[in-house]
Short mmCIF file of C-alpha atoms in Angstrom, two decimals:
data_model
loop_
_atom_site.label_atom_id
_atom_site.label_comp_id
_atom_site.label_asym_id
_atom_site.label_seq_id
_atom_site.Cartn_x
_atom_site.Cartn_y
_atom_site.Cartn_z
CA MET A 1 0.99 6.69 6.03
CA GLN A 2 2.08 4.21 8.49
CA SER A 3 2.94 0.62 9.44
CA TRP A 4 1.74 -2.49 7.70
CA ILE A 5 0.94 -6.06 8.88
CA LEU A 6 0.67 -9.14 6.90
CA ARG A 7 -1.39 -11.83 8.59
CA SER A 8 -2.79 -15.08 8.42
CA SER A 9 -3.70 -18.00 10.86
CA LEU A 10 -4.34 -21.28 9.13
CA SER A 11 -5.67 -24.99 9.94
CA VAL A 12 -3.06 -27.43 11.00
CA VAL A 13 -2.20 -30.24 8.70
CA LYS A 14 0.00 -33.10 9.87
CA THR A 15 2.97 -33.42 7.78
CA VAL A 16 5.63 -36.30 8.10
CA LEU A 17 9.13 -35.75 6.69
CA GLU A 18 11.40 -38.78 6.78
CA VAL A 19 15.09 -37.68 6.67
CA ASP A 20 18.22 -39.52 7.05
CA GLY A 21 16.87 -41.37 10.08
CA ILE A 22 15.89 -38.12 11.90
CA VAL A 23 12.19 -38.73 11.88
CA GLU A 24 10.77 -41.78 13.15
CA GLY A 25 13.82 -43.71 13.37
CA ASN A 26 14.33 -44.26 9.70
CA GLU A 27 17.79 -45.37 8.43
CA LYS A 28 18.36 -43.60 5.04
CA SER A 29 21.29 -42.56 3.14
CA SER A 30 22.82 -39.23 3.73
CA SER A 31 22.09 -38.43 0.23
CA GLU A 32 18.50 -38.98 0.07
CA ILE A 33 15.46 -37.41 1.63
CA ARG A 34 12.12 -38.90 1.36
CA LEU A 35 8.91 -36.77 1.09
CA ARG A 36 5.56 -37.93 2.18
CA ASP A 37 2.22 -36.05 2.37
CA TRP A 38 3.63 -32.75 1.25
CA GLY A 39 3.85 -33.88 -2.23
CA GLY A 40 0.85 -36.10 -2.15
CA ALA A 41 3.13 -39.37 -2.87
CA ASP A 42 6.12 -40.85 -1.61
CA SER A 43 9.17 -39.57 -3.24
CA VAL A 44 13.13 -39.56 -3.15
CA VAL A 45 14.93 -36.76 -3.99
CA ALA A 46 18.86 -36.90 -4.42
CA ARG A 47 20.54 -34.25 -2.65
CA ARG A 48 23.77 -33.70 -0.75
CA ASN A 49 23.51 -32.75 3.09
CA LEU A 50 20.22 -31.39 2.94
CA TYR A 51 19.47 -30.91 6.38
CA ALA A 52 21.45 -28.62 9.10
CA PRO A 53 21.02 -29.81 12.76
CA SER A 54 18.59 -27.21 13.47
CA SER A 55 16.09 -28.10 11.00
CA SER A 56 14.79 -31.46 9.72
CA THR A 57 11.95 -30.80 7.27
CA ILE A 58 11.38 -28.47 4.30
CA GLY A 59 8.01 -27.55 6.10
CA ASP A 60 10.02 -26.63 9.28
CA ARG A 61 12.44 -24.59 7.24
CA ILE A 62 9.87 -22.61 5.24
CA ALA A 63 7.77 -21.94 8.65
CA GLN A 64 11.32 -20.52 10.21
CA ILE A 65 11.59 -18.29 7.28
CA MET A 66 7.88 -17.30 7.20
CA GLY A 67 8.02 -16.62 10.96
CA ILE A 68 5.28 -18.96 11.99
CA VAL A 69 5.08 -22.43 13.96
CA PRO A 70 5.28 -25.14 11.73
CA SER A 71 2.04 -26.72 12.89
CA SER A 72 0.17 -23.70 11.27
CA LEU A 73 1.72 -24.26 7.91
CA ALA A 74 -0.78 -26.23 5.73
CA PRO A 75 0.74 -28.03 2.87
CA GLN A 76 -1.30 -26.69 0.17
CA GLN A 77 -1.95 -23.32 1.78
CA PRO A 78 -0.50 -20.56 -0.78
CA LEU A 79 2.32 -18.94 1.03
CA THR A 80 0.91 -15.50 -0.10
CA SER A 81 -1.79 -15.98 2.33
CA LEU A 82 0.57 -16.45 5.09
CA GLY A 83 2.38 -13.35 4.32
CA LEU A 84 4.77 -14.03 1.95
CA ASN A 85 6.94 -11.07 0.84
CA SER A 86 9.83 -10.62 -1.40
CA LEU A 87 12.65 -10.93 1.25
CA LYS A 88 10.99 -14.34 2.53
CA ALA A 89 10.83 -15.18 -1.19
CA ILE A 90 14.48 -14.72 -1.97
CA GLU A 91 15.13 -16.67 1.17
CA ILE A 92 13.28 -19.61 0.06
CA LYS A 93 14.77 -19.07 -3.14
CA ASN A 94 18.20 -19.33 -1.96
CA PHE A 95 17.40 -22.55 0.44
CA VAL A 96 16.04 -24.26 -2.50
CA GLU A 97 19.20 -23.60 -4.65
CA GLU A 98 21.43 -24.40 -2.03
CA GLU A 99 19.87 -27.60 -0.89
CA PHE A 100 18.65 -29.09 -4.17
CA ASN A 101 20.67 -27.17 -6.71
CA LEU A 102 17.42 -25.74 -8.33
CA ASP A 103 16.76 -22.48 -9.65
CA LEU A 104 13.12 -21.63 -8.52
CA PRO A 105 11.86 -18.86 -10.90
CA ILE A 106 11.22 -15.75 -8.58
CA GLU A 107 7.73 -15.16 -10.38
CA THR A 108 6.19 -18.55 -8.84
CA PHE A 109 5.97 -17.37 -5.58
CA TRP A 110 3.09 -15.26 -6.39
CA GLU A 111 1.53 -18.22 -8.35
CA ASN A 112 -0.10 -19.58 -5.20
CA LEU A 113 3.04 -21.68 -4.56
CA SER A 114 2.43 -23.90 -1.58
CA VAL A 115 4.75 -26.23 0.44
CA ALA A 116 3.18 -29.30 -1.41
CA SER A 117 3.62 -27.72 -4.90
CA LEU A 118 7.12 -26.87 -3.94
CA VAL A 119 8.00 -30.47 -2.94
CA ASP A 120 6.50 -31.70 -6.12
CA TRP A 121 8.51 -29.10 -8.15
CA ILE A 122 11.76 -30.38 -6.42
CA HIS A 123 10.53 -34.17 -6.89
CA SER A 124 10.33 -33.45 -10.87
CA GLU A 125 13.66 -31.67 -10.79
CA GLY A 126 12.26 -28.38 -11.48
CA LYS A 127 10.16 -29.41 -14.62
CA SER A 128 6.85 -28.54 -13.72
CA PHE A 129 4.52 -27.67 -11.08
CA SER A 130 1.65 -30.26 -10.01
CA ALA A 131 -1.80 -28.70 -10.93
CA THR A 132 -3.37 -30.75 -8.08
CA SER A 133 -0.72 -29.37 -5.64
CA ILE A 134 -1.85 -25.59 -6.16
CA GLN A 135 -5.47 -24.43 -5.06
CA THR A 136 -7.12 -21.23 -5.46
CA LEU A 137 -7.65 -19.16 -2.76
CA PRO A 138 -10.56 -20.21 -0.59
CA LYS A 139 -13.61 -18.23 -0.74
CA SER A 140 -15.30 -16.79 2.38
CA SER A 141 -18.17 -18.34 3.92
CA PRO A 142 -21.35 -16.16 4.10
CA GLU A 143 -21.42 -16.03 7.90
CA LYS A 144 -17.56 -14.89 7.90
CA ASP A 145 -18.00 -12.20 5.21
CA PRO A 146 -17.89 -8.56 6.23
CA PRO A 147 -21.03 -6.71 6.81
CA ALA A 148 -22.75 -5.17 3.74
CA LYS A 149 -20.59 -2.11 2.54
CA THR A 150 -22.12 1.31 1.50
CA SER A 151 -21.44 1.98 -1.89
CA THR A 152 -21.16 5.25 -3.58
CA SER A 153 -23.29 6.64 -6.41
CA ASN A 154 -20.86 9.20 -7.34
CA ILE A 155 -17.14 9.43 -6.72
CA GLN A 156 -14.88 12.34 -6.30
CA PHE A 157 -11.46 13.12 -8.04
CA SER A 158 -8.59 15.08 -6.67
CA LEU A 159 -4.72 15.41 -7.39
CA LEU A 160 -2.21 14.01 -5.17
CA TYR A 161 1.49 14.97 -5.19
CA PHE A 162 4.02 12.98 -3.21
CA SER A 163 6.96 11.56 -5.08
CA SER A 164 8.74 14.25 -6.97
CA ASN A 165 12.47 13.59 -6.64
CA GLU A 166 14.73 16.47 -5.60
CA ALA A 167 18.06 14.54 -5.96
CA GLU A 168 19.36 17.44 -7.57
CA PHE A 169 18.68 21.18 -7.98
CA SER A 170 16.11 22.11 -10.77
CA GLU A 171 14.22 25.33 -11.81
CA ASP A 172 10.62 25.22 -11.84
CA LYS A 173 10.56 22.29 -9.63
CA TYR A 174 6.94 23.28 -8.21
CA GLN A 175 5.56 23.99 -11.83
CA LEU A 176 3.56 20.73 -12.19
CA LEU A 177 2.25 21.32 -8.60
CA ILE A 178 0.84 24.70 -9.31
CA GLU A 179 -0.34 24.19 -12.90
CA GLY A 180 -1.91 21.00 -11.86
CA ALA A 181 -3.94 22.63 -9.18
CA LYS A 182 -4.94 25.48 -11.46
CA TRP A 183 -6.23 23.09 -13.98
CA ALA A 184 -8.04 21.07 -11.32
CA ASP A 185 -9.52 24.05 -9.96
CA GLN A 186 -10.94 25.02 -13.31
CA HIS A 187 -12.34 21.64 -14.21
CA GLN A 188 -14.24 20.61 -11.13
CA PHE A 189 -11.83 18.54 -9.26
CA SER A 190 -12.58 18.05 -5.61
CA ALA A 191 -9.11 18.72 -3.91
CA VAL A 192 -5.31 18.94 -4.14
CA TRP A 193 -3.47 16.78 -1.59
CA LEU A 194 -0.07 17.86 -0.24
CA PRO A 195 2.31 15.58 1.71
CA GLU A 196 4.83 16.13 4.39
CA ARG A 197 8.22 14.56 3.98
CA HIS A 198 11.84 15.06 5.16
CA PHE A 199 15.23 14.46 4.69
CA HIS A 200 15.13 12.37 1.64
CA ALA A 201 15.12 13.12 -2.01
CA PHE A 202 12.16 11.24 -2.54
CA GLY A 203 9.35 13.44 -1.74
CA GLY A 204 12.08 15.98 -0.99
CA LEU A 205 9.91 18.87 -2.40
CA TYR A 206 7.22 18.65 0.24
CA PRO A 207 8.63 19.36 3.90
CA ASN A 208 5.91 21.87 4.77
CA PRO A 209 2.21 21.43 3.22
CA SER A 210 1.09 24.54 4.97
CA VAL A 211 3.55 26.56 2.88
CA LEU A 212 2.78 25.06 -0.19
CA GLY A 213 -0.89 25.06 0.79
CA ALA A 214 -0.72 29.06 1.00
CA ALA A 215 0.82 29.23 -2.43
CA LEU A 216 -2.16 27.11 -3.94
CA ALA A 217 -4.43 29.30 -2.06
CA MET A 218 -3.29 32.28 -3.97
CA VAL A 219 -3.88 30.85 -7.41
CA THR A 220 -7.12 28.81 -7.03
CA GLU A 221 -10.63 29.78 -6.20
CA ARG A 222 -12.79 26.85 -5.48
CA ILE A 223 -10.73 23.60 -5.00
CA ARG A 224 -10.14 22.17 -1.29
CA ILE A 225 -6.37 22.49 -0.21
CA ARG A 226 -5.93 19.26 2.06
CA ALA A 227 -2.56 18.27 3.77
CA GLY A 228 -2.00 14.52 3.14
CA SER A 229 -0.58 14.43 5.56
CA VAL A 230 0.59 16.51 8.63
CA VAL A 231 2.61 14.22 10.84
CA LEU A 232 1.57 15.68 13.92
CA PRO A 233 4.10 14.07 16.46
CA LEU A 234 6.98 16.37 14.96
CA HIS A 235 5.04 19.29 15.59
CA ASN A 236 3.50 21.51 18.35
CA PRO A 237 -0.08 21.43 17.68
CA ILE A 238 -0.31 25.05 18.50
CA ARG A 239 1.75 26.00 15.38
CA VAL A 240 -0.05 23.56 13.44
CA ALA A 241 -3.25 25.30 14.20
CA GLU A 242 -1.76 28.68 13.67
CA GLU A 243 -0.04 27.94 10.11
CA TRP A 244 -3.21 26.02 8.72
CA SER A 245 -5.53 29.17 10.01
CA VAL A 246 -3.32 31.51 8.05
CA VAL A 247 -4.15 29.14 5.00
CA ASP A 248 -7.56 28.68 5.79
CA ASN A 249 -8.11 32.56 5.60
CA LEU A 250 -6.05 32.94 2.57
CA SER A 251 -7.98 30.43 0.81
CA LYS A 252 -11.35 31.50 2.37
CA GLY A 253 -12.03 28.43 4.14
CA ARG A 254 -11.05 25.70 1.66
CA ILE A 255 -8.46 23.63 3.64
CA ASP A 256 -8.66 20.11 5.40
CA LEU A 257 -6.13 18.11 7.25
CA ALA A 258 -5.10 14.60 7.25
CA PHE A 259 -3.24 13.40 10.26
CA ALA A 260 -0.30 10.78 10.58
CA ARG A 261 1.65 9.40 13.31
CA GLY A 262 4.97 9.19 11.50
CA TRP A 263 7.34 6.17 11.17
CA ASN A 264 10.81 7.09 10.19
CA PRO A 265 13.08 7.72 13.28
CA ASN A 266 14.94 10.30 11.24
CA ASP A 267 12.19 12.48 10.78
CA PHE A 268 11.68 12.70 14.69
CA VAL A 269 14.99 14.87 14.92
CA LEU A 270 12.25 17.49 14.85
CA SER A 271 10.71 16.30 18.07
CA PRO A 272 12.78 13.08 19.30
CA GLU A 273 10.69 12.86 22.60
CA ALA A 274 7.71 12.24 20.86
CA TYR A 275 8.97 9.04 18.89
CA PRO A 276 8.43 6.45 21.44
CA HIS A 277 4.88 7.68 22.04
CA SER A 278 4.09 8.76 18.68
CA THR A 279 0.66 7.18 18.50
CA GLU A 280 -0.51 8.82 21.92
CA VAL A 281 1.04 12.07 20.92
CA LEU A 282 -0.85 11.98 17.48
CA TYR A 283 -4.24 11.66 19.29
CA SER A 284 -3.77 14.14 22.02
CA GLY A 285 -2.32 16.39 19.17
CA ILE A 286 -5.58 15.81 16.97
CA GLU A 287 -7.91 16.85 20.18
CA ALA A 288 -5.62 19.91 20.91
CA VAL A 289 -5.86 21.21 17.29
CA LYS A 290 -9.74 20.61 17.06
CA LYS A 291 -10.20 22.58 20.10
CA LEU A 292 -7.86 25.66 19.08
CA TRP A 293 -9.55 25.60 15.89
CA ARG A 294 -12.88 25.90 17.48
CA GLY A 295 -11.74 29.10 19.32
CA GLU A 296 -11.35 27.28 22.66
CA SER A 297 -8.46 28.07 25.12
CA LEU A 298 -5.83 25.50 26.04
CA SER A 299 -3.11 25.65 28.81
CA PHE A 300 0.34 25.16 28.15
CA PRO A 301 3.64 25.94 30.35
CA ASN A 302 5.26 29.13 29.22
CA GLY A 303 9.07 29.83 29.47
CA THR A 304 9.07 29.84 33.06
CA GLY A 305 7.10 26.62 33.62
CA LYS A 306 3.68 28.57 34.34
CA GLN A 307 0.60 27.11 33.04
CA THR A 308 -0.75 29.85 30.68
CA ASP A 309 -3.84 29.97 28.55
CA ILE A 310 -3.61 30.68 24.99
CA ARG A 311 -5.90 30.85 21.86
CA ILE A 312 -4.61 31.00 18.24
CA TYR A 313 -4.94 34.02 15.91
CA PRO A 314 -6.07 34.79 13.39
CA LEU A 315 -9.35 32.97 13.73
CA PRO A 316 -9.92 30.33 11.33
CA HIS A 317 -12.29 31.19 8.35
CA GLN A 318 -14.10 27.67 8.86
CA GLN A 319 -15.59 27.15 12.33
CA GLN A 320 -15.26 23.33 12.18
CA LEU A 321 -12.17 21.59 10.75
CA SER A 322 -12.73 18.42 8.67
CA ILE A 323 -9.97 15.83 9.41
CA TRP A 324 -8.72 12.62 7.94
CA LEU A 325 -6.63 9.95 9.60
CA THR A 326 -3.96 8.56 7.26
CA CYS A 327 -4.39 4.61 7.40
CA SER A 328 -2.16 1.84 6.35
CA GLY A 329 -2.85 -1.69 6.04
CA GLU A 330 -3.54 -2.06 9.63
CA LYS A 331 -7.48 -2.79 10.39
CA GLU A 332 -6.81 -1.09 14.00
CA ARG A 333 -6.06 2.29 12.28
CA PHE A 334 -9.46 2.36 10.20
CA ILE A 335 -11.26 1.23 13.66
CA GLU A 336 -9.60 4.35 15.16
CA ALA A 337 -10.56 6.60 12.50
CA GLY A 338 -14.23 5.76 12.86
CA THR A 339 -13.85 5.94 16.50
CA ILE A 340 -13.01 9.36 16.53
CA GLY A 341 -15.36 10.35 13.72
CA ALA A 342 -12.63 11.30 11.17
CA ASN A 343 -12.22 10.52 7.46
CA VAL A 344 -10.02 8.22 5.97
CA LEU A 345 -6.85 8.55 3.77
CA THR A 346 -5.60 5.34 2.43
CA ALA A 347 -3.81 3.54 -0.59
CA LEU A 348 -3.59 0.23 -2.45
CA LEU A 349 -0.01 0.21 -1.85
CA PHE A 350 -0.54 -1.62 1.35
CA GLN A 351 -3.57 -3.78 0.49
CA PRO A 352 -5.47 -5.46 -2.12
CA ILE A 353 -9.23 -4.19 -3.00
CA GLU A 354 -10.66 -7.22 -1.35
CA GLU A 355 -9.03 -6.20 2.17
CA LEU A 356 -9.60 -2.79 1.93
CA ALA A 357 -13.23 -3.39 1.45
CA GLN A 358 -13.37 -5.04 4.68
CA LYS A 359 -11.45 -2.40 6.43
CA ILE A 360 -13.91 0.07 5.17
CA SER A 361 -16.83 -1.90 6.54
CA LEU A 362 -14.72 -2.05 10.00
CA TYR A 363 -14.64 1.89 9.64
CA ARG A 364 -17.98 2.45 9.31
CA GLN A 365 -19.05 0.21 11.96
CA ALA A 366 -16.90 1.93 14.30
CA ARG A 367 -18.38 5.45 13.36
CA PHE A 368 -21.89 4.04 13.95
CA GLN A 369 -20.57 2.36 17.35
CA HIS A 370 -19.32 5.71 18.55
CA GLY A 371 -22.38 7.88 17.44
CA TYR A 372 -21.14 9.08 14.13
CA ASP A 373 -23.25 8.65 10.80
CA PRO A 374 -21.42 5.67 9.24
CA ASP A 375 -22.26 6.83 5.72
CA THR A 376 -20.94 10.36 6.06
CA GLY A 377 -17.44 9.04 6.80
CA HIS A 378 -15.36 9.91 3.71
CA VAL A 379 -12.67 7.44 2.30
CA THR A 380 -10.03 8.87 0.13
CA LEU A 381 -7.99 6.48 -1.79
CA MET A 382 -4.49 7.33 -3.18
CA LEU A 383 -3.91 5.83 -6.74
CA HIS A 384 -1.05 6.12 -9.15
CA THR A 385 -2.63 7.74 -12.13
CA PHE A 386 -1.93 8.31 -15.74
CA VAL A 387 -4.90 8.11 -18.18
CA SER A 388 -4.93 8.70 -21.98
CA GLU A 389 -6.80 7.96 -25.06
CA ASP A 390 -4.13 5.65 -26.26
CA LEU A 391 -3.11 2.46 -24.16
CA ASN A 392 0.42 1.60 -25.62
CA LEU A 393 1.07 5.27 -24.99
CA VAL A 394 0.33 4.98 -21.38
CA ARG A 395 2.41 1.90 -21.05
CA ASN A 396 5.44 3.22 -22.44
CA LYS A 397 4.98 6.55 -20.67
CA VAL A 398 4.72 4.98 -17.31
CA ARG A 399 6.69 2.03 -17.21
CA LYS A 400 10.37 3.26 -16.89
CA PRO A 401 9.36 5.92 -14.48
CA PHE A 402 7.12 3.99 -12.47
CA ILE A 403 9.84 1.31 -12.06
CA ASP A 404 12.37 4.03 -11.16
CA TYR A 405 9.64 5.32 -8.67
CA LEU A 406 9.29 1.90 -7.14
CA LYS A 407 13.43 1.87 -6.84
CA SER A 408 13.42 5.35 -5.17
CA SER A 409 10.24 5.06 -3.09
CA VAL A 410 11.09 1.59 -1.30
CA SER A 411 15.09 2.12 -1.58
CA LEU A 412 15.31 -1.35 -3.10
CA TRP A 413 19.05 -1.52 -3.16
CA ARG A 414 19.63 0.16 0.22
CA GLN A 415 22.14 -1.40 2.63
CA GLY A 416 20.47 -4.07 5.10
CA ALA A 417 18.93 -6.28 2.51
CA LYS A 418 21.45 -9.13 2.67
CA SER A 419 19.40 -11.53 0.70
CA LEU A 420 18.95 -9.10 -2.26
CA ASP A 421 22.59 -9.38 -3.02
CA ASP A 422 21.97 -12.82 -4.04
CA LEU A 423 19.82 -11.75 -6.93
CA ASN A 424 21.48 -11.00 -10.13
CA GLU A 425 20.72 -7.85 -12.20
CA GLN A 426 18.44 -10.02 -14.49
CA GLU A 427 16.31 -11.30 -11.49
CA ARG A 428 15.89 -7.89 -9.72
CA GLU A 429 14.75 -6.27 -13.19
CA GLN A 430 12.56 -9.29 -13.51
CA LEU A 431 11.03 -8.82 -10.22
CA LEU A 432 10.36 -5.13 -10.93
CA ALA A 433 8.99 -6.03 -14.26
CA TYR A 434 6.59 -8.45 -12.78
CA ALA A 435 5.43 -6.05 -10.28
CA PHE A 436 4.91 -3.35 -12.97
CA LYS A 437 2.74 -5.55 -14.98
CA ARG A 438 0.59 -6.63 -12.05
CA TYR A 439 0.48 -2.90 -10.87
CA PHE A 440 -0.40 -1.67 -14.06
CA GLN A 441 -3.46 -3.96 -14.54
CA THR A 442 -4.88 -4.01 -11.05
CA SER A 443 -3.97 -1.37 -8.64
CA ALA A 444 -3.51 1.86 -10.44
CA LEU A 445 -5.45 4.12 -12.69
CA PHE A 446 -3.10 3.23 -15.78
CA GLY A 447 -5.18 3.08 -19.09
CA THR A 448 -7.78 4.75 -21.06
CA PRO A 449 -10.89 6.43 -19.58
CA GLU A 450 -12.64 3.26 -20.75
CA SER A 451 -10.12 0.66 -19.44
CA CYS A 452 -10.05 2.36 -16.00
CA GLN A 453 -13.85 2.14 -15.40
CA SER A 454 -13.99 -1.01 -13.98
CA MET A 455 -11.27 -0.04 -11.32
CA VAL A 456 -13.60 3.10 -10.40
CA GLU A 457 -16.76 0.99 -10.36
CA ARG A 458 -15.26 -1.46 -7.96
CA LEU A 459 -13.99 1.19 -5.71
CA LYS A 460 -17.49 2.78 -5.56
CA GLU A 461 -18.98 -0.53 -4.72
CA ILE A 462 -16.85 -0.89 -1.85
CA GLY A 463 -17.49 2.56 -0.31
CA VAL A 464 -14.69 4.76 -1.62
CA ASN A 465 -15.56 8.33 -1.94
CA GLU A 466 -12.72 9.82 -3.49
CA ILE A 467 -9.84 8.90 -5.55
CA ALA A 468 -6.85 11.02 -4.84
CA CYS A 469 -4.99 10.72 -8.22
CA LEU A 470 -0.88 10.80 -7.55
CA ILE A 471 0.15 12.26 -10.65
CA ASP A 472 4.04 13.33 -10.06
CA PHE A 473 5.97 9.87 -10.18
CA GLY A 474 8.29 10.87 -13.03
CA VAL A 475 6.49 11.15 -15.92
CA ASP A 476 7.42 14.34 -17.78
CA SER A 477 5.22 17.44 -16.70
CA ASP A 478 3.96 18.09 -20.17
CA SER A 479 2.64 14.47 -20.61
CA VAL A 480 0.94 14.65 -17.21
CA MET A 481 -0.77 17.87 -17.87
CA SER A 482 -1.93 16.77 -21.31
CA ALA A 483 -3.39 13.36 -19.76
CA LEU A 484 -5.58 15.25 -17.27
CA TYR A 485 -8.11 15.78 -19.81
CA SER A 486 -8.60 12.17 -20.25
CA LEU A 487 -8.74 11.97 -16.58
CA LYS A 488 -11.45 14.30 -16.40
CA LYS A 489 -13.27 12.29 -19.16
CA LEU A 490 -12.81 9.09 -16.71
CA LYS A 491 -14.45 11.18 -14.17
CA GLN A 492 -17.31 12.14 -16.12
CA ILE A 493 -18.04 8.68 -17.48
CA SER A 494 -17.66 7.42 -13.88
CA ASN A 495 -20.36 9.71 -12.48
CA ALA A 496 -22.75 9.76 -15.56
CA VAL A 497 -26.00 9.46 -14.51
CA GLY A 498 -27.71 6.07 -15.13
CA LYS A 499 -24.46 4.82 -16.60
CA LYS A 500 -24.13 0.87 -17.20
CA LEU A 501 -20.61 -0.25 -16.92
CA GLU A 502 -19.21 -1.29 -20.46
CA THR A 503 -17.12 -4.32 -19.24
CA THR A 504 -15.93 -5.22 -22.75
CA SER A 505 -14.02 -1.90 -23.12
CA SER A 506 -11.77 -2.53 -20.26
CA LYS A 507 -11.28 -6.35 -20.92
CA SER A 508 -8.29 -5.86 -22.83
CA GLU A 509 -6.65 -3.84 -20.28
CA PHE A 510 -7.45 -6.10 -17.39
CA ASP A 511 -6.57 -9.45 -19.67
CA GLU A 512 -7.21 -12.45 -17.59
CA SER A 513 -5.03 -14.46 -20.19
CA TYR A 514 -1.98 -12.66 -18.55
CA TYR A 515 -2.59 -14.29 -15.33
CA PRO A 516 -0.52 -17.78 -15.12
CA GLN A 517 -2.22 -21.18 -15.41
CA ILE A 518 -1.74 -24.63 -14.34
CA GLY A 519 -3.73 -27.51 -15.68
CA GLY A 520 -6.22 -24.91 -17.01
CA ASN A 521 -6.67 -23.31 -13.44
CA ARG A 522 -6.45 -19.55 -13.37
CA LEU A 523 -4.24 -19.14 -10.19
CA PHE A 524 -5.30 -15.78 -8.99
CA LYS A 525 -6.91 -12.38 -9.78
CA ILE A 526 -5.65 -10.00 -7.31
CA PRO A 527 -2.11 -8.69 -7.22
CA GLN A 528 0.33 -10.49 -5.40
CA ILE A 529 3.26 -8.16 -6.03
CA TYR A 530 1.97 -4.77 -5.15
CA PRO A 531 4.69 -2.31 -3.94
CA LEU A 532 4.15 -3.66 -0.30
CA ARG A 533 5.65 -6.85 -1.45
CA LEU A 534 8.42 -5.25 -3.06
CA GLN A 535 9.32 -2.93 -0.06
CA PHE A 536 10.06 -6.12 1.93
CA ILE A 537 13.09 -6.82 -0.02
CA LEU A 538 14.51 -4.34 2.46
CA SER A 539 15.37 -5.10 6.03
CA PRO A 540 12.13 -4.59 8.27
CA THR A 541 13.19 -1.29 9.62
CA ASP A 542 13.41 0.46 6.08
CA ARG A 543 9.93 -0.30 5.02
CA LYS A 544 6.81 2.16 4.89
CA PRO A 545 8.22 4.59 2.49
CA TYR A 546 4.89 6.48 2.34
CA GLY A 547 4.98 7.93 5.73
CA PHE A 548 1.77 6.20 6.73
#
């Protein structure tokens, strides 16, 4: 799954900051800074040598850190809506600590922190935030809302494997894959998804989904076997079509393919010439695979440079190949999927549900505009999953493995994240714990069958057709296999005819009392520290651990 963009363009609010005579010719002591408008009232904050010659206002400094022009930084706009990520949060935290000698708690960044509320907090010497300075996120006006979304009456459930860690050799390393696939085959799950990962212990069990797909074909009878995804620019499309045609025959026509463009330069040791043009290579490769699958011949240069027409053998069992495009948070990728008539594979690691809803709408619009039925487009969403009848057991089982998973998947402590060195171990653990708590509550299938209903219903409302349940993130295999029966119960409840959602049953899990309050106002209800935020603790080149 590839590339992520955090975006926002905001209205201009003029802000005046008078500092040491730098602004408007004021003559102030070098130990004072006067803040006006940002905090809503004039105030004087003692400090020493606050401003370097290159920056004259708090607003300018934050704008510089955020990578935006100062004029677009509205004082009461939550920084999260401007693309705040963990790396930028740490830079701002360090700035406040160095210049004001105040320790800004890391969790406040995801409590709708704005420049105005920060200035008020500095003025109070770190005692409290002003309730009037922090505003909830604005609601969209009807004319700006996305078009009506196509809801789904039923939703499919599949298993997805991705993250098993192969740091050390172990016996029976594919046991969970094989046994989980056999179980899903016997209990009417829709598919098993297999990734492609290279040259890293994280996901290191899965360098070749076609080989594993062939193994699953021999131990299952009805379940779909899906690549999620084939990183097509790394491979010759002829070989991709040939290999998967073999698996299609072994499975008697049960394979589907999701394609991704790749992101990690190291992976492209397999095809270095494709890296600068990976997007173009992806789409040309998709067309080549589709044509070869249909039995058409394509012309390629042979060993002497002569153009030669080739067809693939064995002939596929299925005449038509169903394809998915792996989509990250970029809305352009969703539009491209609709444009070529592909299905979509995506995840909440890259976007909150509200953003995903808009992108699904764009995807279906693109299908319609290019002659495809918008409602037949299939949207698959990956979710980390562990469902059990005991909520406390779920929390205890998944907490450590999932936090370890976050550390591994985003390489939090990798070299290149200089700002991270300024966090002590307690702050690091606090950030991870905070992320886990929000992710547990809002962005995964963690809980009981009843408590997870509201998540499933919301996904159905926005047009998700299938939940690909990622189960191999570190919980022991026996517990994972036992929990599949509760997942089956959730599947049955979610697709029961005439079912009414029991909102009270999930209230304890999605407990709004957890969310911080200021002046009696609930700050926000969508996760602001999903793993996308965490991964930006890295340098920008170290992001995108999921191959989107």
